[in-house]
Coordinates of C-alpha atoms and ligand atoms in Angstrom, one line a residue:
M176 CA 0.0 0.0 0.0
N177 CA 1.3 3.5 -0.9
T178 CA 0.8 5.3 2.4
S179 CA 2.3 8.6 1.2
S180 CA -1.1 9.8 0.0
L181 CA -2.8 9.1 3.4
P182 CA -4.1 12.2 5.3
R183 CA -1.6 13.5 7.9
I184 CA -3.1 13.7 11.4
A185 CA -1.6 15.3 14.4
V186 CA -2.2 13.3 17.6
L187 CA -1.9 15.6 20.7
A188 CA -1.8 13.7 24.0
T189 CA -2.8 15.2 27.3
G190 CA -3.0 12.2 29.6
G191 CA -6.1 10.5 31.0
T192 CA -6.9 6.9 31.5
I193 CA -6.2 6.1 27.9
A194 CA -2.6 6.7 29.0
G195 CA -3.2 5.1 32.4
Q196 CA -1.1 2.3 33.9
A197 CA -2.1 -0.2 36.6
G198 CA 0.1 -2.8 38.3
D199 CA -2.2 -5.6 37.3
A200 CA -4.0 -6.2 34.0
S201 CA -7.1 -7.2 35.9
K202 CA -7.4 -3.7 37.4
T203 CA -9.8 -1.2 35.8
A204 CA -9.8 1.1 38.8
G205 CA -7.0 2.1 41.2
Y206 CA -4.5 2.9 38.4
K207 CA -2.5 6.1 37.7
A208 CA -3.9 8.2 34.8
G209 CA -1.7 10.1 32.3
V210 CA 1.6 8.2 32.6
V211 CA 2.1 6.4 29.3
G212 CA 3.6 8.6 26.6
V213 CA 2.0 9.2 23.2
D214 CA 4.6 7.1 21.3
K215 CA 3.7 4.1 23.3
L216 CA 0.0 4.7 22.8
L217 CA 0.6 4.9 19.0
D218 CA 2.8 1.8 19.0
A219 CA -0.1 -0.2 20.5
V220 CA -2.2 0.4 17.4
P221 CA -0.2 -0.7 14.3
A222 CA -3.4 -0.3 12.1
L223 CA -3.1 3.5 12.5
G224 CA -0.4 3.3 9.7
L225 CA -3.1 2.1 7.3
V226 CA -5.4 5.1 8.0
A227 CA -3.1 8.1 8.4
R228 CA 0.4 9.4 8.6
I229 CA 0.8 10.5 12.3
H230 CA 2.5 13.5 13.7
A231 CA 2.6 13.1 17.5
E232 CA 3.0 15.6 20.4
Q233 CA 2.8 15.2 24.1
I234 CA 1.0 18.4 25.3
A235 CA 0.5 17.3 28.9
S236 CA 0.4 14.2 31.1
I237 CA -2.4 14.8 33.5
D238 CA -5.4 13.2 35.0
S239 CA -8.1 15.4 33.4
K240 CA -9.7 16.2 36.7
D241 CA -6.7 18.6 36.9
M242 CA -7.4 20.3 33.6
S243 CA -6.8 24.1 33.7
A244 CA -7.9 27.1 31.7
A245 CA -4.2 27.8 31.0
L246 CA -3.8 24.3 29.4
W247 CA -7.0 25.0 27.4
T248 CA -5.3 28.1 26.0
T249 CA -2.1 26.2 25.1
L250 CA -4.1 23.3 23.5
S251 CA -6.4 25.6 21.5
R252 CA -3.6 27.7 20.1
R253 CA -1.5 24.6 19.3
I254 CA -4.4 23.1 17.4
D255 CA -4.9 26.3 15.4
A256 CA -1.2 26.5 14.6
L257 CA -1.1 22.8 13.4
L258 CA -4.3 23.1 11.3
A259 CA -3.0 26.3 9.6
Q260 CA -0.2 24.1 8.1
D261 CA -1.0 22.7 4.6
D262 CA 0.6 19.3 5.6
I263 CA -1.8 18.7 8.6
D264 CA -5.3 17.4 7.7
G265 CA -6.8 17.0 11.1
V266 CA -6.1 16.7 14.8
V267 CA -6.9 14.1 17.4
V268 CA -6.6 14.9 21.1
T269 CA -6.3 12.1 23.6
H270 CA -7.8 13.2 26.9
G271 CA -9.2 11.9 30.2
T272 CA -12.9 11.2 30.3
D273 CA -13.6 13.2 33.4
T274 CA -13.5 16.7 31.9
L275 CA -13.4 15.7 28.2
E276 CA -16.8 17.3 27.6
E277 CA -15.5 20.7 28.9
T278 CA -12.3 20.7 26.8
A279 CA -14.2 19.5 23.8
Y280 CA -16.8 22.3 24.0
L281 CA -14.0 24.9 24.7
L282 CA -12.2 23.8 21.5
H283 CA -15.5 23.7 19.6
L284 CA -15.9 27.4 20.4
T285 CA -12.3 28.6 20.0
V286 CA -10.5 26.6 17.3
K287 CA -10.6 28.6 14.0
S288 CA -10.4 25.9 11.4
T289 CA -12.9 23.8 9.5
K290 CA -10.5 20.8 9.4
P291 CA -11.5 17.9 11.7
V292 CA -10.7 18.0 15.4
V293 CA -11.6 14.8 17.3
L294 CA -11.2 14.0 21.0
T295 CA -11.0 10.5 22.4
A296 CA -10.3 8.8 25.7
A297 CA -10.7 5.5 27.4
M298 CA -12.5 4.1 30.5
R299 CA -9.9 1.4 31.1
P300 CA -6.2 2.0 31.5
S301 CA -3.8 1.0 28.7
T302 CA -2.6 -2.0 30.8
A303 CA -6.1 -3.5 31.3
L304 CA -7.5 -6.6 29.8
S305 CA -9.8 -5.4 27.1
A306 CA -8.5 -1.9 27.2
D307 CA -10.8 0.4 25.2
G308 CA -8.2 3.0 24.4
P309 CA -6.5 1.4 21.3
L310 CA -9.7 1.0 19.3
N311 CA -11.0 4.5 20.4
L312 CA -7.7 6.0 19.2
L313 CA -7.9 4.1 15.9
N314 CA -11.5 5.3 15.4
A315 CA -10.7 8.9 16.3
V316 CA -7.9 9.0 13.8
T317 CA -10.2 7.4 11.2
V318 CA -12.8 10.1 11.8
A319 CA -10.2 12.9 11.7
A320 CA -8.9 11.5 8.4
S321 CA -12.4 11.5 6.9
A322 CA -13.4 14.4 4.6
D323 CA -16.9 14.0 5.9
A324 CA -15.8 15.2 9.4
A325 CA -14.7 18.6 8.1
G326 CA -16.9 21.6 9.1
K327 CA -18.8 19.8 11.8
G328 CA -17.0 21.4 14.7
V329 CA -15.1 19.5 17.4
L330 CA -16.1 15.8 17.6
V331 CA -15.8 13.1 20.2
A332 CA -15.2 9.5 18.9
F333 CA -15.9 7.0 21.7
N334 CA -17.1 3.4 21.8
N335 CA -17.8 3.5 18.0
Q336 CA -20.0 6.6 18.3
I337 CA -19.3 10.1 17.0
H338 CA -20.7 12.9 19.2
S339 CA -20.8 16.7 18.8
A340 CA -18.6 18.4 21.5
R341 CA -21.6 20.6 22.3
D342 CA -23.9 17.9 23.3
V343 CA -21.8 15.0 24.6
T344 CA -21.5 14.3 28.3
K345 CA -20.0 11.5 30.5
T346 CA -22.9 9.4 32.0
S347 CA -21.2 6.4 33.6
T348 CA -18.4 6.0 36.1
Y349 CA -17.3 2.6 34.7
S350 CA -18.9 1.6 31.4
V351 CA -16.9 1.7 28.2
G352 CA -20.1 3.3 26.7
A353 CA -19.7 6.2 29.1
F354 CA -20.6 9.0 26.8
R355 CA -24.0 10.1 25.5
S356 CA -25.6 13.2 23.9
P357 CA -28.8 13.1 26.0
E358 CA -31.0 15.6 24.1
T359 CA -29.8 15.2 20.6
G360 CA -28.2 11.7 20.2
V361 CA -25.1 10.7 18.3
L362 CA -23.9 12.5 15.1
G363 CA -22.9 9.2 13.6
F364 CA -20.8 6.1 13.9
V365 CA -17.3 4.8 13.2
Q366 CA -16.7 1.1 12.8
D367 CA -14.2 -1.1 11.0
G368 CA -12.8 1.9 9.1
R369 CA -16.2 3.2 8.0
V370 CA -17.3 6.7 9.1
E371 CA -21.0 7.4 8.8
F372 CA -22.7 10.7 9.8
Q373 CA -26.4 10.7 10.3
R374 CA -27.0 14.3 11.5
T375 CA -25.2 17.6 11.3
V376 CA -24.4 20.4 13.7
V377 CA -26.4 23.6 13.1
R378 CA -25.2 26.0 15.9
P379 CA -22.1 28.1 15.1
H380 CA -18.7 26.8 16.1
T381 CA -15.0 26.9 15.3
A382 CA -14.4 29.3 12.4
A383 CA -17.9 30.8 12.8
S384 CA -17.6 31.4 16.5
E385 CA -16.9 34.8 18.0
F386 CA -14.7 33.6 20.8
A387 CA -11.0 33.2 21.4
V388 CA -9.0 31.7 24.3
A389 CA -7.6 34.2 26.7
E390 CA -4.4 34.8 28.6
Q391 CA -6.4 35.7 31.7
W392 CA -9.7 33.9 32.3
P393 CA -12.5 35.5 34.4
M394 CA -13.4 33.7 37.6
V395 CA -16.6 31.7 36.9
E396 CA -17.9 29.2 39.4
I397 CA -20.7 26.7 39.7
V398 CA -23.1 26.4 42.7
A399 CA -25.9 23.8 43.1
S400 CA -29.4 24.2 44.4
Y401 CA -30.7 21.4 46.7
A402 CA -33.0 21.0 49.7
D403 CA -32.1 23.4 52.5
A404 CA -29.5 25.3 50.3
S405 CA -28.0 28.3 52.0
R406 CA -26.5 31.5 50.6
V407 CA -23.1 31.0 52.1
M408 CA -21.3 29.9 49.0
V409 CA -22.7 32.6 46.8
D410 CA -21.8 35.3 49.3
A411 CA -18.3 33.9 49.6
L412 CA -17.9 33.9 45.8
V413 CA -19.1 37.4 45.5
A414 CA -16.7 38.5 48.3
A415 CA -13.9 36.7 46.4
G416 CA -14.6 38.7 43.3
V417 CA -16.4 36.2 41.1
K418 CA -17.4 37.5 37.7
G419 CA -19.9 34.8 36.8
I420 CA -21.9 32.0 38.6
V421 CA -23.6 29.1 36.9
V422 CA -26.4 27.5 39.0
A423 CA -26.9 23.8 38.7
G424 CA -30.6 24.2 39.6
T425 CA -33.2 21.7 40.3
G426 CA -35.6 20.6 37.5
N427 CA -36.0 23.3 34.9
G428 CA -33.3 25.5 36.5
S429 CA -35.3 26.3 39.6
M430 CA -33.5 27.4 42.8
H431 CA -34.1 27.3 46.5
A432 CA -35.7 30.6 47.7
T433 CA -32.6 31.5 49.8
L434 CA -30.3 30.8 46.9
T435 CA -32.5 32.8 44.6
Q436 CA -32.2 35.9 46.9
A437 CA -28.4 35.5 47.2
L438 CA -28.1 35.3 43.4
A439 CA -30.4 38.3 42.8
D440 CA -28.1 40.2 45.2
A441 CA -25.1 39.0 43.3
V442 CA -26.6 40.2 40.0
K443 CA -27.1 43.6 41.5
K444 CA -23.4 43.7 42.3
G445 CA -22.6 43.0 38.6
V446 CA -22.1 39.2 38.7
A447 CA -23.4 37.3 35.6
V448 CA -25.7 34.5 36.7
V449 CA -26.7 31.6 34.4
R450 CA -29.4 29.1 35.3
A451 CA -28.6 25.5 34.2
S452 CA -30.0 22.2 35.5
R453 CA -28.5 19.4 37.6
V454 CA -30.9 16.9 36.0
G455 CA -28.7 15.7 33.2
S456 CA -31.0 16.1 30.3
G457 CA -33.7 18.5 29.1
H458 CA -33.4 22.3 28.7
V459 CA -33.7 25.3 31.0
M460 CA -36.2 27.7 29.5
R461 CA -35.9 31.5 29.8
N462 CA -38.5 32.7 32.4
G463 CA -39.6 29.1 32.9
A464 CA -39.0 27.9 36.5
A465 CA -37.7 31.3 37.5
S466 CA -38.2 34.8 36.1
D467 CA -35.0 35.7 34.4
D468 CA -36.5 39.1 33.4
V469 CA -37.0 39.9 37.1
L470 CA -33.8 38.4 38.5
G471 CA -31.5 39.6 35.7
T472 CA -30.4 36.0 35.1
V473 CA -29.8 34.0 31.9
S474 CA -31.1 30.6 31.0
A475 CA -28.6 27.9 29.8
G476 CA -30.9 26.1 27.4
T477 CA -29.6 22.5 26.8
L478 CA -26.0 23.2 28.1
N479 CA -25.2 21.3 31.3
P480 CA -23.7 23.4 34.1
Y481 CA -20.1 22.5 33.2
K482 CA -20.5 23.5 29.5
A483 CA -22.5 26.6 30.6
R484 CA -19.5 27.6 32.7
V485 CA -17.2 27.2 29.6
L486 CA -19.4 29.5 27.5
L487 CA -19.8 32.0 30.3
M488 CA -16.0 32.2 30.8
L489 CA -15.5 32.7 27.0
A490 CA -18.2 35.4 26.8
L491 CA -17.1 37.3 29.8
G492 CA -13.4 36.9 28.8
S493 CA -14.3 38.4 25.4
G494 CA -16.0 41.4 27.1
L495 CA -19.5 40.4 25.8
D496 CA -22.6 41.2 27.9
D497 CA -25.5 40.2 25.7
L498 CA -25.4 36.8 27.5
Q499 CA -28.9 35.5 26.7
R500 CA -28.2 36.0 22.9
I501 CA -24.9 34.0 23.4
F502 CA -26.6 31.2 25.2
D503 CA -29.4 31.1 22.6
T504 CA -26.9 31.1 19.8
Y505 CA -24.1 28.6 20.9
Ligands
SIN764 C1 -9.1 11.3 33.6 O1 -10.1 12.0 33.3 O2 -8.0 11.8 33.3 C2 -9.1 10.1 34.4 C3 -10.4 9.3 34.1 C4 -10.5 8.8 32.7 O3 -9.8 9.2 31.8 O4 -11.4 7.9 32.5

């Protein structure tokens, strides 16, 4: 086979369980994430050579619970620089599953290219019996090498499914089918080298997005509503200089009366407050379970609290204040 005409895909490794190592092959928990280097991950998948020519970089070696906004800036800028090169056709990012949905959405809104960007991960460490990382990596590179993946924003290839970065979320602590897109479903499938899209992405992203990563990120935090919630956390955040708060509300973004009063006070002090839901699916309607018009709050629509935080950070970091338009658009 003449491989010189294959697409050239950059694989950027950041750590995670896909690069995890346990002392015993029977262990799928109790391992250390982010210790195996990108070259070893690639060596474990010889079939990659039939799909793409690989350029590999180790961007970080972390457990993704420790992902930082500074690393997001580095990653987004590196992807943009690589995709600006004529000899790079797409990018795959290997990542931990725990914050994959946040990084994916951040890149979906900040990368300025229509070339494919695909994130993947694994639920079992690389040393495990039936490790899922090698096939997920092969599938992610297969998607990134597919012309059909261009212009669809950032994608997540996991367990033979292709998800949009906007909609995907981790829904299991142990299953190799850990990711779902609850309100919208998968975009398509990748299996045995075949990439099949069944839906497309209509909200603006990547080159059509108005956002860019920042050197300095605004402080945006998440608080939850629950039975007997107090105002202690909101007041402490306001005292600490928070710029935005996302509420993981009950139901359709409803909030305990005490929390509602604290957040209304925060809005009067200039803090941006976005109502999302802790439920895990469904949407939070403007003026639905709480009056956004009266409180001065914004509804998150179908974004979960963690993705709503990403969008609020980007909006505030870009100096934008028409926040309901932003949440209705992205
Ligand atoms: C991580 O998110 O880095 C650890 C967990 C995982 O990848 O499944």
